[in-house]
Structure formats: structure tokens, C-alpha cells
PDB file of N, CA and C in Angstrom:
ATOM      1  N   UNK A   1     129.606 123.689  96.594  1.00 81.00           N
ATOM      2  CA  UNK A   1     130.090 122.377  96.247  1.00 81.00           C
ATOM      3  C   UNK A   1     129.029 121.320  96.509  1.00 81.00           C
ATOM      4  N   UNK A   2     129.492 120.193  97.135  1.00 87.00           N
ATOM      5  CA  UNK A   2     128.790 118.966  96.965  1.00 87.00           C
ATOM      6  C   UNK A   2     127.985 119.560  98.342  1.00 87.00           C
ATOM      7  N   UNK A   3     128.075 119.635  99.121  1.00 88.00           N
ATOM      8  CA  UNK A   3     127.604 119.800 100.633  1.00 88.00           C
ATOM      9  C   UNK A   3     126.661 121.119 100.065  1.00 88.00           C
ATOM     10  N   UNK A   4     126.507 122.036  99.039  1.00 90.00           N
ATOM     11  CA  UNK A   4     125.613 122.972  98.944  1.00 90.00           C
ATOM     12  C   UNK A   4     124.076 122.153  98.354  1.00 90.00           C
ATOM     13  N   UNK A   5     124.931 120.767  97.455  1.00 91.00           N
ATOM     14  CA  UNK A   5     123.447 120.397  97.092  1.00 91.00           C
ATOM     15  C   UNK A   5     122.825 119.947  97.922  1.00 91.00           C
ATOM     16  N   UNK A   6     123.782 118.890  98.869  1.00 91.00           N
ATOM     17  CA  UNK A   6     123.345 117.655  99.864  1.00 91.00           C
ATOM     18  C   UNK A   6     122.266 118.534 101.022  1.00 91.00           C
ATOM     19  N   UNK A   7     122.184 119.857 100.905  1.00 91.00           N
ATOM     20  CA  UNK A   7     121.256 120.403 101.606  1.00 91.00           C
ATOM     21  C   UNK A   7     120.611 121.261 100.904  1.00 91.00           C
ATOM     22  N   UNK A   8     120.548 121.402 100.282  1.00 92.00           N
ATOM     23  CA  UNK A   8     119.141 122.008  98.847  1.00 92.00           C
ATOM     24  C   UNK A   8     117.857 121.196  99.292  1.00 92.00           C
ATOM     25  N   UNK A   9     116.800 122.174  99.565  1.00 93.00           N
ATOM     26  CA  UNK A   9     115.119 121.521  99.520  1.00 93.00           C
ATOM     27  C   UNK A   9     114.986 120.869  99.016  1.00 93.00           C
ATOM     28  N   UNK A  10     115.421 120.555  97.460  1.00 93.00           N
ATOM     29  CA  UNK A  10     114.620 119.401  96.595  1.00 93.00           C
ATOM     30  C   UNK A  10     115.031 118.165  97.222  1.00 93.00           C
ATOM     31  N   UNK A  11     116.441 118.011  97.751  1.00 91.00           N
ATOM     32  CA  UNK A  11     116.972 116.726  98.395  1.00 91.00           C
ATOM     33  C   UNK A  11     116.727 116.529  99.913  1.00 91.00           C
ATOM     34  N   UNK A  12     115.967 117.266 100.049  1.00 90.00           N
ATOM     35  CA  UNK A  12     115.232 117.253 101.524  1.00 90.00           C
ATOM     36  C   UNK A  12     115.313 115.623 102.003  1.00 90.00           C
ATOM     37  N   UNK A  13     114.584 115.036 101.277  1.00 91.00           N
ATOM     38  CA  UNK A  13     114.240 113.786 101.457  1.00 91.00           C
ATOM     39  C   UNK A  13     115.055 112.601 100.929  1.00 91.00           C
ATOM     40  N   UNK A  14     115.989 113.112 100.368  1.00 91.00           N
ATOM     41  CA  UNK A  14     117.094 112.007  99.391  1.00 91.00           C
ATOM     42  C   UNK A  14     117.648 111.442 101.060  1.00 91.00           C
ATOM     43  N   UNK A  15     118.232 110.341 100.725  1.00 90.00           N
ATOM     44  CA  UNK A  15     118.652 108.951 101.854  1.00 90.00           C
ATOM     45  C   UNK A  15     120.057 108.964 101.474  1.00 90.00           C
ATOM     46  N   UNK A  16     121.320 110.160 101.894  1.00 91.00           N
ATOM     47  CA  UNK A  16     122.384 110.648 101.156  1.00 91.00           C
ATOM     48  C   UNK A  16     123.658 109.278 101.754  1.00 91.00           C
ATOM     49  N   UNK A  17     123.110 108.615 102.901  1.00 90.00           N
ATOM     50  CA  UNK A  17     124.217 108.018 103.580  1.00 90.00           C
ATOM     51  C   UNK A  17     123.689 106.288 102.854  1.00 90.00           C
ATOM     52  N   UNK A  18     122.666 106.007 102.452  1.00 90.00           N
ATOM     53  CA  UNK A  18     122.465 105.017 101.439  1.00 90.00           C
ATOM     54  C   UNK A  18     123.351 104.904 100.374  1.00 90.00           C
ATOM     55  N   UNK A  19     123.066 105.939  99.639  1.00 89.00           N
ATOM     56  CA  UNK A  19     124.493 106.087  98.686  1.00 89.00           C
ATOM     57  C   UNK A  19     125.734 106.234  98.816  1.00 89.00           C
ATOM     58  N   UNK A  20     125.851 107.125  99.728  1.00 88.00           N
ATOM     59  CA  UNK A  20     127.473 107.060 100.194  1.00 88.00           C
ATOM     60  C   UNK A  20     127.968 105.577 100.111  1.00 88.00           C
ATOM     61  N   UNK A  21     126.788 105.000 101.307  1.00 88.00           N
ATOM     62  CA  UNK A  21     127.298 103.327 101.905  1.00 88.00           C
ATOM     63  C   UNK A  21     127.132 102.436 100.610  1.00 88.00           C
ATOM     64  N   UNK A  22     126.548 102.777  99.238  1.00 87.00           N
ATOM     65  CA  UNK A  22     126.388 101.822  98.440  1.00 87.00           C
ATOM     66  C   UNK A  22     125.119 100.388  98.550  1.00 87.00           C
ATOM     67  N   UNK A  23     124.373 101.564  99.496  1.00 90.00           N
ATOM     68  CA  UNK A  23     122.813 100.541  99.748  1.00 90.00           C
ATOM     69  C   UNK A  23     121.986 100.777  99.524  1.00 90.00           C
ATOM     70  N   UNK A  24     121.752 101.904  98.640  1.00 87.00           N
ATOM     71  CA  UNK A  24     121.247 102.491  98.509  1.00 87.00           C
ATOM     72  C   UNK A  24     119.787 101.303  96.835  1.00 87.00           C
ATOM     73  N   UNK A  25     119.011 101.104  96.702  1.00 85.00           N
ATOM     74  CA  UNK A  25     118.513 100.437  96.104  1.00 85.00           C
ATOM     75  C   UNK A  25     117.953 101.464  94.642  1.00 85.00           C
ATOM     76  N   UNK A  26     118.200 100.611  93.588  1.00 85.00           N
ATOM     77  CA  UNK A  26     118.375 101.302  92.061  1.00 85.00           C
ATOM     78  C   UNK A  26     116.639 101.844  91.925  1.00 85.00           C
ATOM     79  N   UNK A  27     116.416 102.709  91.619  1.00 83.00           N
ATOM     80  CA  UNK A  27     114.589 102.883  91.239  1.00 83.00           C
ATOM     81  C   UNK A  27     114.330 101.937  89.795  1.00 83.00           C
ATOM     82  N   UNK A  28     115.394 101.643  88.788  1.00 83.00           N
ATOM     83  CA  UNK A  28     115.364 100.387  87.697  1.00 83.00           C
ATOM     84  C   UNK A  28     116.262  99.776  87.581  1.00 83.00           C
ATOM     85  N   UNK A  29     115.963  98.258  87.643  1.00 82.00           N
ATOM     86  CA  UNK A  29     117.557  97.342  87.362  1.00 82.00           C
ATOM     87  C   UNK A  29     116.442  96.805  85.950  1.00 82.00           C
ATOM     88  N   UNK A  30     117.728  97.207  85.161  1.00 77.00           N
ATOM     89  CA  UNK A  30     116.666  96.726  84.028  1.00 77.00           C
ATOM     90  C   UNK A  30     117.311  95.522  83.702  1.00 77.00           C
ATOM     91  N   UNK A  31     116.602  94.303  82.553  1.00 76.00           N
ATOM     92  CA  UNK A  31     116.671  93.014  82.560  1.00 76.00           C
ATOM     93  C   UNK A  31     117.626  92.351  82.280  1.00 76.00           C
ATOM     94  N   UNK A  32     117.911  91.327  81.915  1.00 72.00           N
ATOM     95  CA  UNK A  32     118.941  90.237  81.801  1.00 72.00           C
ATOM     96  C   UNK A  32     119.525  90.588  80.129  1.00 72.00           C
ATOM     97  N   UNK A  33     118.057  90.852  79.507  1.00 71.00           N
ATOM     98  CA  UNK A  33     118.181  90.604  77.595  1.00 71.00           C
ATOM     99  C   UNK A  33     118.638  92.003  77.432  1.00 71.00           C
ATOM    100  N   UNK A  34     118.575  92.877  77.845  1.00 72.00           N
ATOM    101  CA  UNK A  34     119.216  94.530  77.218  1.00 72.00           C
ATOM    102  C   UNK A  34     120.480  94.829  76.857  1.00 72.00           C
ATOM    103  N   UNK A  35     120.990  95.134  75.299  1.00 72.00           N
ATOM    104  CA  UNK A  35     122.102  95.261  74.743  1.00 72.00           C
ATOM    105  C   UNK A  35     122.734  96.037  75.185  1.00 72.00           C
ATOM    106  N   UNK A  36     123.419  96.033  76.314  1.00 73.00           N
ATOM    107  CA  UNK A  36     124.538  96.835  77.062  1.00 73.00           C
ATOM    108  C   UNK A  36     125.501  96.018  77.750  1.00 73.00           C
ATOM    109  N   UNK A  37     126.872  96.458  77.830  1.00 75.00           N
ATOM    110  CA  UNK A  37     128.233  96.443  78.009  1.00 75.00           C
ATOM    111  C   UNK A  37     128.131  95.229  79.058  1.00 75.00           C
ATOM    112  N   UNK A  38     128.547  95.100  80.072  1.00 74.00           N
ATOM    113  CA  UNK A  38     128.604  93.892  81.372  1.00 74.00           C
ATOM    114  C   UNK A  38     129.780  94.953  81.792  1.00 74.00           C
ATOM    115  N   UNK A  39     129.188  95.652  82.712  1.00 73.00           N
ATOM    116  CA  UNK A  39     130.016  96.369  84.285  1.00 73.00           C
ATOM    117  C   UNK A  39     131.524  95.937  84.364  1.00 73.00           C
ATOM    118  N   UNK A  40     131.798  94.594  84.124  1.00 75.00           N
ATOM    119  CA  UNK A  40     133.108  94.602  84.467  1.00 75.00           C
ATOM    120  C   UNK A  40     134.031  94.684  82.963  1.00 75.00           C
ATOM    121  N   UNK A  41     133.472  95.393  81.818  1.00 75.00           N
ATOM    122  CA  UNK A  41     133.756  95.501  81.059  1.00 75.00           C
ATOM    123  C   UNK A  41     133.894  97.485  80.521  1.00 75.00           C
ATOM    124  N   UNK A  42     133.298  97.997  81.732  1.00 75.00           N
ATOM    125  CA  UNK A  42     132.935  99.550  81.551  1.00 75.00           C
ATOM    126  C   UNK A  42     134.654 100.273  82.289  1.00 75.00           C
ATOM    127  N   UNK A  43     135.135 100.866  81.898  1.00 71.00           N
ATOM    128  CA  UNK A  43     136.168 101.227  82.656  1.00 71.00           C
ATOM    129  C   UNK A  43     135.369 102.112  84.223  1.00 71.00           C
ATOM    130  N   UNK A  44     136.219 102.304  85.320  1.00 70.00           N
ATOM    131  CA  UNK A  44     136.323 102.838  86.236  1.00 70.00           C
ATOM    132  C   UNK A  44     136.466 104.521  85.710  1.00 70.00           C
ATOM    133  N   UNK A  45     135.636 105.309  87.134  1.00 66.00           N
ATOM    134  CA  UNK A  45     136.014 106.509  86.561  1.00 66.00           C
ATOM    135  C   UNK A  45     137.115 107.422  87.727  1.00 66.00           C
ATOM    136  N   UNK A  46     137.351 106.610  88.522  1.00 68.00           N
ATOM    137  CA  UNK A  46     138.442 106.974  89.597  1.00 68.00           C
ATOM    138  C   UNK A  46     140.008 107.345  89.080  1.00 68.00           C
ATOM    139  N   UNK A  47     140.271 106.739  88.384  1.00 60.00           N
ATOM    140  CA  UNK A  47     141.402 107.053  87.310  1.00 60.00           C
ATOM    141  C   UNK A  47     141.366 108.067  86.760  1.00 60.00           C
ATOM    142  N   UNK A  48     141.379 109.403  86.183  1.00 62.00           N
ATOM    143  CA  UNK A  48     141.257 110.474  85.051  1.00 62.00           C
ATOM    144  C   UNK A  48     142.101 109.582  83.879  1.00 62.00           C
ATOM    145  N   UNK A  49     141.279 109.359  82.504  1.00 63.00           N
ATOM    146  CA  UNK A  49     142.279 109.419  81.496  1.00 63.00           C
ATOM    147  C   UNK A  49     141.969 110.182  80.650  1.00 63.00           C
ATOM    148  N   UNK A  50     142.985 111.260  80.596  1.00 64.00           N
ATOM    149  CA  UNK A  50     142.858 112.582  80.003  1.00 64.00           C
ATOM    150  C   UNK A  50     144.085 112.552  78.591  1.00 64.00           C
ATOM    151  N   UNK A  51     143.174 112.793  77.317  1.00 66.00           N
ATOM    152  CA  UNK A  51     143.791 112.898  76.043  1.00 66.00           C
ATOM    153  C   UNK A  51     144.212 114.419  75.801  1.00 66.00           C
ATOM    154  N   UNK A  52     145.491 115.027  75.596  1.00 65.00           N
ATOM    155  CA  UNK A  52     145.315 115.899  74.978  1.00 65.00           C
ATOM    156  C   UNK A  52     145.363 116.161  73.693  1.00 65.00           C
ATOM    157  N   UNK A  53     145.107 117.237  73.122  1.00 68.00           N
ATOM    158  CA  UNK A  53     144.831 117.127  72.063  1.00 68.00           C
ATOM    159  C   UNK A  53     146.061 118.276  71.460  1.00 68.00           C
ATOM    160  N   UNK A  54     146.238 118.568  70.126  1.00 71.00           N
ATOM    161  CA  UNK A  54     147.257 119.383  69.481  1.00 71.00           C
ATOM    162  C   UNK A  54     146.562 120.601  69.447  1.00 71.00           C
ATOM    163  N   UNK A  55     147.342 121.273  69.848  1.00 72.00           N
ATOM    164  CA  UNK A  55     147.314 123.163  70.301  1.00 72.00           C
ATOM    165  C   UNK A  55     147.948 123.571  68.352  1.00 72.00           C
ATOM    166  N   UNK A  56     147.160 124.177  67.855  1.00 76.00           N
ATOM    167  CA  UNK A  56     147.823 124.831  66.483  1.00 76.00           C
ATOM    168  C   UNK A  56     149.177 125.815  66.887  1.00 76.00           C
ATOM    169  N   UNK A  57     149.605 126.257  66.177  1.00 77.00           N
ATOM    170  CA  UNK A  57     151.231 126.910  66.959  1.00 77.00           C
ATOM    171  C   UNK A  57     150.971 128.038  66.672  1.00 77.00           C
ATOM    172  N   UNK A  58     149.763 128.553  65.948  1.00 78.00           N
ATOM    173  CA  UNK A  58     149.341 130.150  66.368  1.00 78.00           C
ATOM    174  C   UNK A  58     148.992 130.452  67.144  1.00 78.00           C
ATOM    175  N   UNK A  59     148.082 129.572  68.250  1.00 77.00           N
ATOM    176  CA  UNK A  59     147.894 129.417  69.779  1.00 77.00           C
ATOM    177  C   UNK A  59     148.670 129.597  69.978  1.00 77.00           C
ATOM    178  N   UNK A  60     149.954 128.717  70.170  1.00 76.00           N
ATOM    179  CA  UNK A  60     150.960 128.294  71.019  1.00 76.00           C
ATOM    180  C   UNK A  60     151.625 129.634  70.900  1.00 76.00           C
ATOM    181  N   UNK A  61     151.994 130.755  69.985  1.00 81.00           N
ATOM    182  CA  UNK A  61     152.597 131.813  69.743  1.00 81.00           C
ATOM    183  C   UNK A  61     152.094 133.121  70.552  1.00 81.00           C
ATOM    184  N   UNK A  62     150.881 132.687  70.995  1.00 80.00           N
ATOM    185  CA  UNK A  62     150.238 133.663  71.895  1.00 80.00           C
ATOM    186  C   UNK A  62     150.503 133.483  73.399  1.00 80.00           C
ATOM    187  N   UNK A  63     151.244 132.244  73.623  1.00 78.00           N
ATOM    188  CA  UNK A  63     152.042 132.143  74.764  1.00 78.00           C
ATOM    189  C   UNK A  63     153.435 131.919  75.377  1.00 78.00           C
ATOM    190  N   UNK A  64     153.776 132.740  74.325  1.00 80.00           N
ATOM    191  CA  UNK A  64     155.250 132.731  74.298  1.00 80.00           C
ATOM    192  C   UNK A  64     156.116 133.414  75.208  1.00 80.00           C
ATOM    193  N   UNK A  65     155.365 134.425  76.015  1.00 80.00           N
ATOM    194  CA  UNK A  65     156.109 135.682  76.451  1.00 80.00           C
ATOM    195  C   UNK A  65     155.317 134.639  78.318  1.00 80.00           C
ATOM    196  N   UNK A  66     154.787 134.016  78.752  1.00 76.00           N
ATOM    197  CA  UNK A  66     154.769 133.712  79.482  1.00 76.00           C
ATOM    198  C   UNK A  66     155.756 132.743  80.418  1.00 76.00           C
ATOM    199  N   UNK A  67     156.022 133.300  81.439  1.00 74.00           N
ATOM    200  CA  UNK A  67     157.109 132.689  82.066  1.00 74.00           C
ATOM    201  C   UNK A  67     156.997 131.366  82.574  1.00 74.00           C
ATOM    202  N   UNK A  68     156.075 130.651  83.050  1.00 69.00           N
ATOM    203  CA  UNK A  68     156.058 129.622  83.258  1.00 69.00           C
ATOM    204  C   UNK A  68     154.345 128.591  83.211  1.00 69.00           C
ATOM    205  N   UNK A  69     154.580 127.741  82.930  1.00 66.00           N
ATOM    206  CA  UNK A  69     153.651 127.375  82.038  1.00 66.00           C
ATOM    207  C   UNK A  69     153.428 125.584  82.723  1.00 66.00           C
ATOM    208  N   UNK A  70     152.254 125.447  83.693  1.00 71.00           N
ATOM    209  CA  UNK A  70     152.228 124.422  83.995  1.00 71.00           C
ATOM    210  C   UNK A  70     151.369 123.296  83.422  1.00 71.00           C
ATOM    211  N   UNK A  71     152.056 122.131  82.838  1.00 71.00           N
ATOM    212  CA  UNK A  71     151.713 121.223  81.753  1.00 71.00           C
ATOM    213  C   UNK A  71     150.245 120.739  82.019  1.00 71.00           C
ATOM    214  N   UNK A  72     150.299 120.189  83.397  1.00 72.00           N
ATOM    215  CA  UNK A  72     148.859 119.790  83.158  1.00 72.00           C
ATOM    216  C   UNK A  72     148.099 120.356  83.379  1.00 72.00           C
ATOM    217  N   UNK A  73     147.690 121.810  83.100  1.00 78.00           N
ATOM    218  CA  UNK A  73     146.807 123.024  83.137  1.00 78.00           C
ATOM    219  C   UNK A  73     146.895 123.527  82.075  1.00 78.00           C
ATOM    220  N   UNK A  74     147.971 123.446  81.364  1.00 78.00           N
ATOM    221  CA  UNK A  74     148.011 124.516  79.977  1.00 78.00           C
ATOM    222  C   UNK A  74     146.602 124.466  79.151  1.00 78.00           C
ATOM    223  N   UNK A  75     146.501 123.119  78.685  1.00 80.00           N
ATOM    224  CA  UNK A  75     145.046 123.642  77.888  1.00 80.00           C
ATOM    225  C   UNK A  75     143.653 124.010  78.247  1.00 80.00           C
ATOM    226  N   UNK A  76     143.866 123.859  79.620  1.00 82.00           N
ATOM    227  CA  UNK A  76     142.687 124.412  80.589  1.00 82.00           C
ATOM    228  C   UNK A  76     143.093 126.218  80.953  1.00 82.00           C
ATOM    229  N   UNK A  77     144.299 126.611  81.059  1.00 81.00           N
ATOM    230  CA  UNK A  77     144.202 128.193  81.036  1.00 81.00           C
ATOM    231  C   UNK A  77     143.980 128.708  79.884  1.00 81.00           C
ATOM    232  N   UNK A  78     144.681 127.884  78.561  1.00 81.00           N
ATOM    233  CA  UNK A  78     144.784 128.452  77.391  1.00 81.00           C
ATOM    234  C   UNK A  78     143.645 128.855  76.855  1.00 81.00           C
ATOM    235  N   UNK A  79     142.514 127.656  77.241  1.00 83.00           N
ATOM    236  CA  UNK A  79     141.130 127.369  76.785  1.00 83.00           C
ATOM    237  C   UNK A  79     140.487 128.798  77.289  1.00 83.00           C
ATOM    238  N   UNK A  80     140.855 129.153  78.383  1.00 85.00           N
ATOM    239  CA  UNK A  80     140.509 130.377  79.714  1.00 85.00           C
ATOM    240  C   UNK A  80     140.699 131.753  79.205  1.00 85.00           C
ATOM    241  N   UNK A  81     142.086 131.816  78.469  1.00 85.00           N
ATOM    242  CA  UNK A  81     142.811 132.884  78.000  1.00 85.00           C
ATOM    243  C   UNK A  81     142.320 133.172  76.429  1.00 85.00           C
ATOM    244  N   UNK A  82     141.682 132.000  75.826  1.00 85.00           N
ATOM    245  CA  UNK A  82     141.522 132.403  74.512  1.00 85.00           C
ATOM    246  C   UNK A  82     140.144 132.969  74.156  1.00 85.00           C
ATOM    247  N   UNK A  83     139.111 132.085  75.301  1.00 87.00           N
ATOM    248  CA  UNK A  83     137.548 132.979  75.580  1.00 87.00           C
ATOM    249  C   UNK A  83     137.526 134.129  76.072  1.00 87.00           C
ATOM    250  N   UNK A  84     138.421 134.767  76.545  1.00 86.00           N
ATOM    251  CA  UNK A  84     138.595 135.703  77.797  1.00 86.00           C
ATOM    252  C   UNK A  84     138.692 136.696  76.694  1.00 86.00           C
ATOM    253  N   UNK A  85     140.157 136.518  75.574  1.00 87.00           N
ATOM    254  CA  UNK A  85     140.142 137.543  74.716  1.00 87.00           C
ATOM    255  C   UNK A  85     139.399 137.509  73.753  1.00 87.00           C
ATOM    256  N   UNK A  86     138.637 136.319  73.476  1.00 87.00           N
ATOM    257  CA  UNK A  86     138.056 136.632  72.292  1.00 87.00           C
ATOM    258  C   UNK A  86     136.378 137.293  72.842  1.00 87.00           C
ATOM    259  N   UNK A  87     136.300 137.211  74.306  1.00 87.00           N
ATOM    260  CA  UNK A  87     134.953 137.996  74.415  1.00 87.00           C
ATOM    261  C   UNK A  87     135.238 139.790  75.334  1.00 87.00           C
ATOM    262  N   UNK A  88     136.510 140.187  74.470  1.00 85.00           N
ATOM    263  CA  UNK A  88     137.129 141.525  75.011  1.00 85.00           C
ATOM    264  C   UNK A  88     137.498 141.693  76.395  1.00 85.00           C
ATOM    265  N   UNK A  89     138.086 140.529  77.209  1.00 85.00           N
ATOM    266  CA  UNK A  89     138.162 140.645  78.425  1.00 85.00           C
ATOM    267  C   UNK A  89     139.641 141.608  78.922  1.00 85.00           C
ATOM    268  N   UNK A  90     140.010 140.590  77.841  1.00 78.00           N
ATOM    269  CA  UNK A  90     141.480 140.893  77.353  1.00 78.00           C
ATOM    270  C   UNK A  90     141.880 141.471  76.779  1.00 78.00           C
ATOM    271  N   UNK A  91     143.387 141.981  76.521  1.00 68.00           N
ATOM    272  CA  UNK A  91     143.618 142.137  75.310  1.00 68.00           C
ATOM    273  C   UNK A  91     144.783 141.263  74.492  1.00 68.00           C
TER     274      UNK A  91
END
């Protein structure tokens, strides 16, 4: 996880409690004139907003015989279950 990088050699030297604390100082603040957004206009990413999307119902027919089926995982197992068989894991 996070604690495997925070001690990886290459970050030997990274200043990890700068960032944590948010004092960490930018290596570019670029200028005033550059055509980009204004920060308080960027959404937050602390929130998840997660779209789903439409499952075709020939998918959906391949999970029919399953007993219980938890919503906000389904298209993350399905996604799981459909690579799985389509690279012979499965059947």
C-alpha cells in the first residue's frame, strides 16, 4: 500500500510529512496568464462521484443464478467475472 511506497529507495529523500501537513512547496506555480480552470472552480476529489453505466441484459443473464448481488460492487465483480471467463479462468 501507501506505507510500501513511503519507504521505497527512490523516496528516500522525499519530505513525506511536508505534504501530509500541506507545506510542502510546489517545484512550479505556473503564472497568472495560463488558460486553466481557478481551483475553486475544480470539483473536490474526497467525494466519489461514480456514474454507472448500462449493463446489456446478455450480461445481466449471466448473473442470474447468483444469489445475492451487492449493488455497489456489481459492475466491479461483473467487470471481474467477465475477464476471468473470457481469459478461460472460468467457465
Amino acid at each position: 500500500g501507501c506505507i510500501d511506497i513511503m519507504i521505497h529507495p527512490w523516496f528516500k529523500t522525499f519530505e513525506w510529512e511536508h505534504l501530509i501537513n500541506d507545506s510542502m512547496v510546489p517545484p512550479f506555480v505556473p503564472n497568472d496568464g495560463i488558460n486553466a480552470a481557478p481551483q475553486a472552480s475544480i470539483p473536490s476529489f474526497s467525494e466519489p462521484k461514480r456514474q454507472k453505466s448500462q449493463i446489456e441484459s446478455k450480461i445481466l443473464d449471466e448473473f442470474v443464478g447468483w444469489d445475492y448481488i451487492n449493488e455497489d460492487h456489481f459492475q466491479e465483480e461483473a467487470v471481474l467475472y467477465i475477464q476471468n471467463r473470457d481469459q478461460g479462468l472460468i467457465q
